[in-house]
């Protein structure tokens, strides 16, 4: 598969493998974050592991941000624990917001606790993103993973937040 990449002056066609090479080896942060963005849009699950590696190890926040976004778009649950790590530990607030959004897209019971924890984050944008995702997960739980019974999710959120949200 080849995808067209628009730059200011020309359109370049890059294959999946070329984009992976750009992601892993380019010295340019712009080339790396564009590669991450496009790999997410391509939807090929073979990009998941390289994107996880970038999320965990790239020194540039913009590149990690686009890696988190791409992982959310790819929807592979293999990324969940790595996104949770980024949500909890990344020093860049924008990466943490993107990780929260990606976790919201991935959903599942495993993401509830880290999102609830982030309701008390020092950065309002992280809190708002966590809130939005918990609302979406709650709505989704009405019909699916929690067996059509949102009471399980409600109980989980209540137990995790009991007595801890008075300052929020």
PDB file of C-alpha atoms in Angstrom:
ATOM      1  CA  UNK A   1       0.000   0.000   0.000  1.00  0.00           C
ATOM      2  CA  UNK A   2       1.262   3.448  -0.901  1.00  0.00           C
ATOM      3  CA  UNK A   3      -0.084   6.679   0.461  1.00  0.00           C
ATOM      4  CA  UNK A   4       0.391  10.201  -0.801  1.00  0.00           C
ATOM      5  CA  UNK A   5       2.046  12.593   1.596  1.00  0.00           C
ATOM      6  CA  UNK A   6       1.553  16.279   0.887  1.00  0.00           C
ATOM      7  CA  UNK A   7       4.379  18.647   1.639  1.00  0.00           C
ATOM      8  CA  UNK A   8       4.403  22.384   0.932  1.00  0.00           C
ATOM      9  CA  UNK A   9       5.820  22.032  -2.550  1.00  0.00           C
ATOM     10  CA  UNK A  10       5.163  18.501  -3.715  1.00  0.00           C
ATOM     11  CA  UNK A  11       3.257  15.331  -3.159  1.00  0.00           C
ATOM     12  CA  UNK A  12       5.324  12.305  -2.193  1.00  0.00           C
ATOM     13  CA  UNK A  13       4.169   8.698  -2.318  1.00  0.00           C
ATOM     14  CA  UNK A  14       5.442   6.556   0.528  1.00  0.00           C
ATOM     15  CA  UNK A  15       4.911   2.894   1.222  1.00  0.00           C
ATOM     16  CA  UNK A  16       4.098   1.465   4.618  1.00  0.00           C
ATOM     17  CA  UNK A  17       7.693   0.254   4.978  1.00  0.00           C
ATOM     18  CA  UNK A  18       9.091   3.671   4.069  1.00  0.00           C
ATOM     19  CA  UNK A  19       6.868   5.292   6.676  1.00  0.00           C
ATOM     20  CA  UNK A  20       8.069   2.792   9.298  1.00  0.00           C
ATOM     21  CA  UNK A  21      11.662   3.614   8.386  1.00  0.00           C
ATOM     22  CA  UNK A  22      10.915   7.333   8.694  1.00  0.00           C
ATOM     23  CA  UNK A  23       9.272   6.751  12.072  1.00  0.00           C
ATOM     24  CA  UNK A  24      12.214   4.783  13.433  1.00  0.00           C
ATOM     25  CA  UNK A  25      15.236   6.521  11.917  1.00  0.00           C
ATOM     26  CA  UNK A  26      14.579  10.067  10.741  1.00  0.00           C
ATOM     27  CA  UNK A  27      16.447  12.846  12.498  1.00  0.00           C
ATOM     28  CA  UNK A  28      13.579  15.193  11.740  1.00  0.00           C
ATOM     29  CA  UNK A  29      10.812  15.326  14.349  1.00  0.00           C
ATOM     30  CA  UNK A  30       8.414  16.570  11.659  1.00  0.00           C
ATOM     31  CA  UNK A  31       9.109  13.529   9.475  1.00  0.00           C
ATOM     32  CA  UNK A  32       8.686  11.197  12.478  1.00  0.00           C
ATOM     33  CA  UNK A  33       5.403  12.699  13.672  1.00  0.00           C
ATOM     34  CA  UNK A  34       3.993  12.786  10.159  1.00  0.00           C
ATOM     35  CA  UNK A  35       4.958   9.132   9.739  1.00  0.00           C
ATOM     36  CA  UNK A  36       3.184   8.276  13.026  1.00  0.00           C
ATOM     37  CA  UNK A  37       0.088  10.229  11.976  1.00  0.00           C
ATOM     38  CA  UNK A  38      -0.120   8.575   8.565  1.00  0.00           C
ATOM     39  CA  UNK A  39       0.529   5.078   9.950  1.00  0.00           C
ATOM     40  CA  UNK A  40      -2.465   5.545  12.232  1.00  0.00           C
ATOM     41  CA  UNK A  41      -4.597   6.662   9.308  1.00  0.00           C
ATOM     42  CA  UNK A  42      -3.499   3.666   7.222  1.00  0.00           C
ATOM     43  CA  UNK A  43      -4.980   1.287   9.778  1.00  0.00           C
ATOM     44  CA  UNK A  44      -2.371  -1.477   9.468  1.00  0.00           C
ATOM     45  CA  UNK A  45      -1.878  -3.313  12.767  1.00  0.00           C
ATOM     46  CA  UNK A  46       1.758  -4.014  11.851  1.00  0.00           C
ATOM     47  CA  UNK A  47       2.424  -0.417  12.903  1.00  0.00           C
ATOM     48  CA  UNK A  48       1.337  -1.026  16.508  1.00  0.00           C
ATOM     49  CA  UNK A  49       4.666  -2.264  17.934  1.00  0.00           C
ATOM     50  CA  UNK A  50       6.809   0.441  16.256  1.00  0.00           C
ATOM     51  CA  UNK A  51       4.348   3.098  17.424  1.00  0.00           C
ATOM     52  CA  UNK A  52       4.472   1.725  20.985  1.00  0.00           C
ATOM     53  CA  UNK A  53       8.267   1.914  20.842  1.00  0.00           C
ATOM     54  CA  UNK A  54       8.076   5.551  19.731  1.00  0.00           C
ATOM     55  CA  UNK A  55       5.497   6.358  22.417  1.00  0.00           C
ATOM     56  CA  UNK A  56       7.825   4.969  25.068  1.00  0.00           C
ATOM     57  CA  UNK A  57      11.204   6.180  23.829  1.00  0.00           C
ATOM     58  CA  UNK A  58      11.082   9.160  21.458  1.00  0.00           C
ATOM     59  CA  UNK A  59      12.532  12.281  23.039  1.00  0.00           C
ATOM     60  CA  UNK A  60      10.156  14.611  21.184  1.00  0.00           C
ATOM     61  CA  UNK A  61       6.726  15.246  22.700  1.00  0.00           C
ATOM     62  CA  UNK A  62       5.066  15.920  19.331  1.00  0.00           C
ATOM     63  CA  UNK A  63       6.235  12.568  18.013  1.00  0.00           C
ATOM     64  CA  UNK A  64       4.961  10.769  21.138  1.00  0.00           C
ATOM     65  CA  UNK A  65       1.671  12.664  20.850  1.00  0.00           C
ATOM     66  CA  UNK A  66       1.115  11.481  17.277  1.00  0.00           C
ATOM     67  CA  UNK A  67       2.143   7.954  18.240  1.00  0.00           C
ATOM     68  CA  UNK A  68      -0.529   7.946  20.975  1.00  0.00           C
ATOM     69  CA  UNK A  69      -3.089   9.307  18.530  1.00  0.00           C
ATOM     70  CA  UNK A  70      -2.186   6.675  15.947  1.00  0.00           C
ATOM     71  CA  UNK A  71      -2.445   3.877  18.507  1.00  0.00           C
ATOM     72  CA  UNK A  72      -5.943   5.054  19.394  1.00  0.00           C
ATOM     73  CA  UNK A  73      -6.906   5.098  15.733  1.00  0.00           C
ATOM     74  CA  UNK A  74      -5.534   1.600  15.198  1.00  0.00           C
ATOM     75  CA  UNK A  75      -7.635   0.344  18.109  1.00  0.00           C
ATOM     76  CA  UNK A  76      -5.332  -2.525  19.063  1.00  0.00           C
ATOM     77  CA  UNK A  77      -5.651  -3.490  22.725  1.00  0.00           C
ATOM     78  CA  UNK A  78      -1.925  -4.386  22.782  1.00  0.00           C
ATOM     79  CA  UNK A  79      -1.314  -0.649  23.159  1.00  0.00           C
ATOM     80  CA  UNK A  80      -3.522  -0.240  26.228  1.00  0.00           C
ATOM     81  CA  UNK A  81      -0.956  -0.765  28.991  1.00  0.00           C
ATOM     82  CA  UNK A  82       1.590   1.438  27.192  1.00  0.00           C
ATOM     83  CA  UNK A  83      -0.955   4.217  26.783  1.00  0.00           C
ATOM     84  CA  UNK A  84      -1.821   3.913  30.479  1.00  0.00           C
ATOM     85  CA  UNK A  85       1.891   4.313  31.286  1.00  0.00           C
ATOM     86  CA  UNK A  86       2.055   7.448  29.136  1.00  0.00           C
ATOM     87  CA  UNK A  87      -1.109   8.817  30.711  1.00  0.00           C
ATOM     88  CA  UNK A  88       0.363   8.372  34.176  1.00  0.00           C
ATOM     89  CA  UNK A  89       4.016   9.189  33.565  1.00  0.00           C
ATOM     90  CA  UNK A  90       4.704  11.297  30.470  1.00  0.00           C
ATOM     91  CA  UNK A  91       6.147  14.691  31.345  1.00  0.00           C
ATOM     92  CA  UNK A  92       4.353  16.330  28.394  1.00  0.00           C
ATOM     93  CA  UNK A  93       0.747  17.218  29.196  1.00  0.00           C
ATOM     94  CA  UNK A  94      -0.272  17.092  25.516  1.00  0.00           C
ATOM     95  CA  UNK A  95       0.989  13.510  25.240  1.00  0.00           C
ATOM     96  CA  UNK A  96      -1.006  12.632  28.361  1.00  0.00           C
ATOM     97  CA  UNK A  97      -4.154  14.182  26.860  1.00  0.00           C
ATOM     98  CA  UNK A  98      -3.653  12.193  23.637  1.00  0.00           C
ATOM     99  CA  UNK A  99      -3.046   9.020  25.627  1.00  0.00           C
ATOM    100  CA  UNK A 100      -6.312   9.618  27.502  1.00  0.00           C
ATOM    101  CA  UNK A 101      -8.157  10.110  24.198  1.00  0.00           C
ATOM    102  CA  UNK A 102      -6.614   6.952  22.781  1.00  0.00           C
ATOM    103  CA  UNK A 103      -7.626   4.987  25.882  1.00  0.00           C
ATOM    104  CA  UNK A 104     -11.146   6.301  25.491  1.00  0.00           C
ATOM    105  CA  UNK A 105     -11.209   4.978  21.942  1.00  0.00           C
ATOM    106  CA  UNK A 106      -9.860   1.607  23.036  1.00  0.00           C
ATOM    107  CA  UNK A 107     -12.273   1.396  25.971  1.00  0.00           C
ATOM    108  CA  UNK A 108     -12.625  -1.634  28.192  1.00  0.00           C
ATOM    109  CA  UNK A 109     -12.667  -2.096  31.925  1.00  0.00           C
ATOM    110  CA  UNK A 110      -8.873  -1.789  32.212  1.00  0.00           C
ATOM    111  CA  UNK A 111      -8.909   1.901  31.234  1.00  0.00           C
ATOM    112  CA  UNK A 112     -11.485   3.001  33.825  1.00  0.00           C
ATOM    113  CA  UNK A 113      -9.165   3.205  36.845  1.00  0.00           C
ATOM    114  CA  UNK A 114      -6.419   5.272  35.139  1.00  0.00           C
ATOM    115  CA  UNK A 115      -9.018   7.648  33.702  1.00  0.00           C
ATOM    116  CA  UNK A 116     -10.678   8.035  37.099  1.00  0.00           C
ATOM    117  CA  UNK A 117      -7.260   8.776  38.630  1.00  0.00           C
ATOM    118  CA  UNK A 118      -6.809  11.547  36.084  1.00  0.00           C
ATOM    119  CA  UNK A 119      -9.979  13.296  37.197  1.00  0.00           C
ATOM    120  CA  UNK A 120      -7.702  14.867  39.824  1.00  0.00           C
ATOM    121  CA  UNK A 121      -4.825  15.713  37.490  1.00  0.00           C
ATOM    122  CA  UNK A 122      -3.187  19.111  37.967  1.00  0.00           C
ATOM    123  CA  UNK A 123      -3.876  19.995  34.317  1.00  0.00           C
ATOM    124  CA  UNK A 124      -7.529  20.765  33.485  1.00  0.00           C
ATOM    125  CA  UNK A 125      -7.240  19.467  29.914  1.00  0.00           C
ATOM    126  CA  UNK A 126      -6.258  16.025  31.238  1.00  0.00           C
ATOM    127  CA  UNK A 127      -9.213  16.084  33.675  1.00  0.00           C
ATOM    128  CA  UNK A 128     -11.654  17.096  30.938  1.00  0.00           C
ATOM    129  CA  UNK A 129     -10.415  14.443  28.544  1.00  0.00           C
ATOM    130  CA  UNK A 130     -10.655  11.771  31.239  1.00  0.00           C
ATOM    131  CA  UNK A 131     -14.199  12.928  32.052  1.00  0.00           C
ATOM    132  CA  UNK A 132     -15.278  12.842  28.403  1.00  0.00           C
ATOM    133  CA  UNK A 133     -13.854   9.359  27.971  1.00  0.00           C
ATOM    134  CA  UNK A 134     -15.491   8.012  31.110  1.00  0.00           C
ATOM    135  CA  UNK A 135     -18.832   9.350  29.881  1.00  0.00           C
ATOM    136  CA  UNK A 136     -18.325   7.673  26.501  1.00  0.00           C
ATOM    137  CA  UNK A 137     -17.256   4.399  28.110  1.00  0.00           C
ATOM    138  CA  UNK A 138     -20.283   4.561  30.409  1.00  0.00           C
ATOM    139  CA  UNK A 139     -22.613   5.076  27.441  1.00  0.00           C
ATOM    140  CA  UNK A 140     -20.935   2.270  25.523  1.00  0.00           C
ATOM    141  CA  UNK A 141     -21.127  -0.026  28.550  1.00  0.00           C
ATOM    142  CA  UNK A 142     -24.901   0.262  28.474  1.00  0.00           C
ATOM    143  CA  UNK A 143     -24.896  -2.018  25.461  1.00  0.00           C
ATOM    144  CA  UNK A 144     -21.731  -4.065  25.333  1.00  0.00           C
ATOM    145  CA  UNK A 145     -18.701  -5.145  27.367  1.00  0.00           C
ATOM    146  CA  UNK A 146     -20.358  -4.859  30.739  1.00  0.00           C
ATOM    147  CA  UNK A 147     -23.157  -7.112  29.526  1.00  0.00           C
ATOM    148  CA  UNK A 148     -25.595  -4.296  28.947  1.00  0.00           C
ATOM    149  CA  UNK A 149     -25.405  -3.474  32.618  1.00  0.00           C
ATOM    150  CA  UNK A 150     -23.755  -0.142  33.288  1.00  0.00           C
ATOM    151  CA  UNK A 151     -24.135  -0.764  37.024  1.00  0.00           C
ATOM    152  CA  UNK A 152     -20.807  -2.635  36.967  1.00  0.00           C
ATOM    153  CA  UNK A 153     -19.040   0.397  35.519  1.00  0.00           C
ATOM    154  CA  UNK A 154     -20.897   2.781  37.824  1.00  0.00           C
ATOM    155  CA  UNK A 155     -19.869   0.706  40.843  1.00  0.00           C
ATOM    156  CA  UNK A 156     -16.246   0.625  39.640  1.00  0.00           C
ATOM    157  CA  UNK A 157     -16.127   4.392  39.227  1.00  0.00           C
ATOM    158  CA  UNK A 158     -17.821   4.940  42.597  1.00  0.00           C
ATOM    159  CA  UNK A 159     -15.403   2.616  44.387  1.00  0.00           C
ATOM    160  CA  UNK A 160     -12.399   4.251  42.745  1.00  0.00           C
ATOM    161  CA  UNK A 161     -13.529   7.784  43.515  1.00  0.00           C
ATOM    162  CA  UNK A 162     -15.265   7.367  46.852  1.00  0.00           C
ATOM    163  CA  UNK A 163     -14.161  10.229  49.039  1.00  0.00           C
ATOM    164  CA  UNK A 164     -11.474  11.356  46.600  1.00  0.00           C
ATOM    165  CA  UNK A 165     -13.347  13.789  44.382  1.00  0.00           C
ATOM    166  CA  UNK A 166     -14.338  16.328  47.006  1.00  0.00           C
ATOM    167  CA  UNK A 167     -11.575  18.665  45.788  1.00  0.00           C
ATOM    168  CA  UNK A 168     -12.495  18.361  42.104  1.00  0.00           C
TER     169      UNK A 168
END
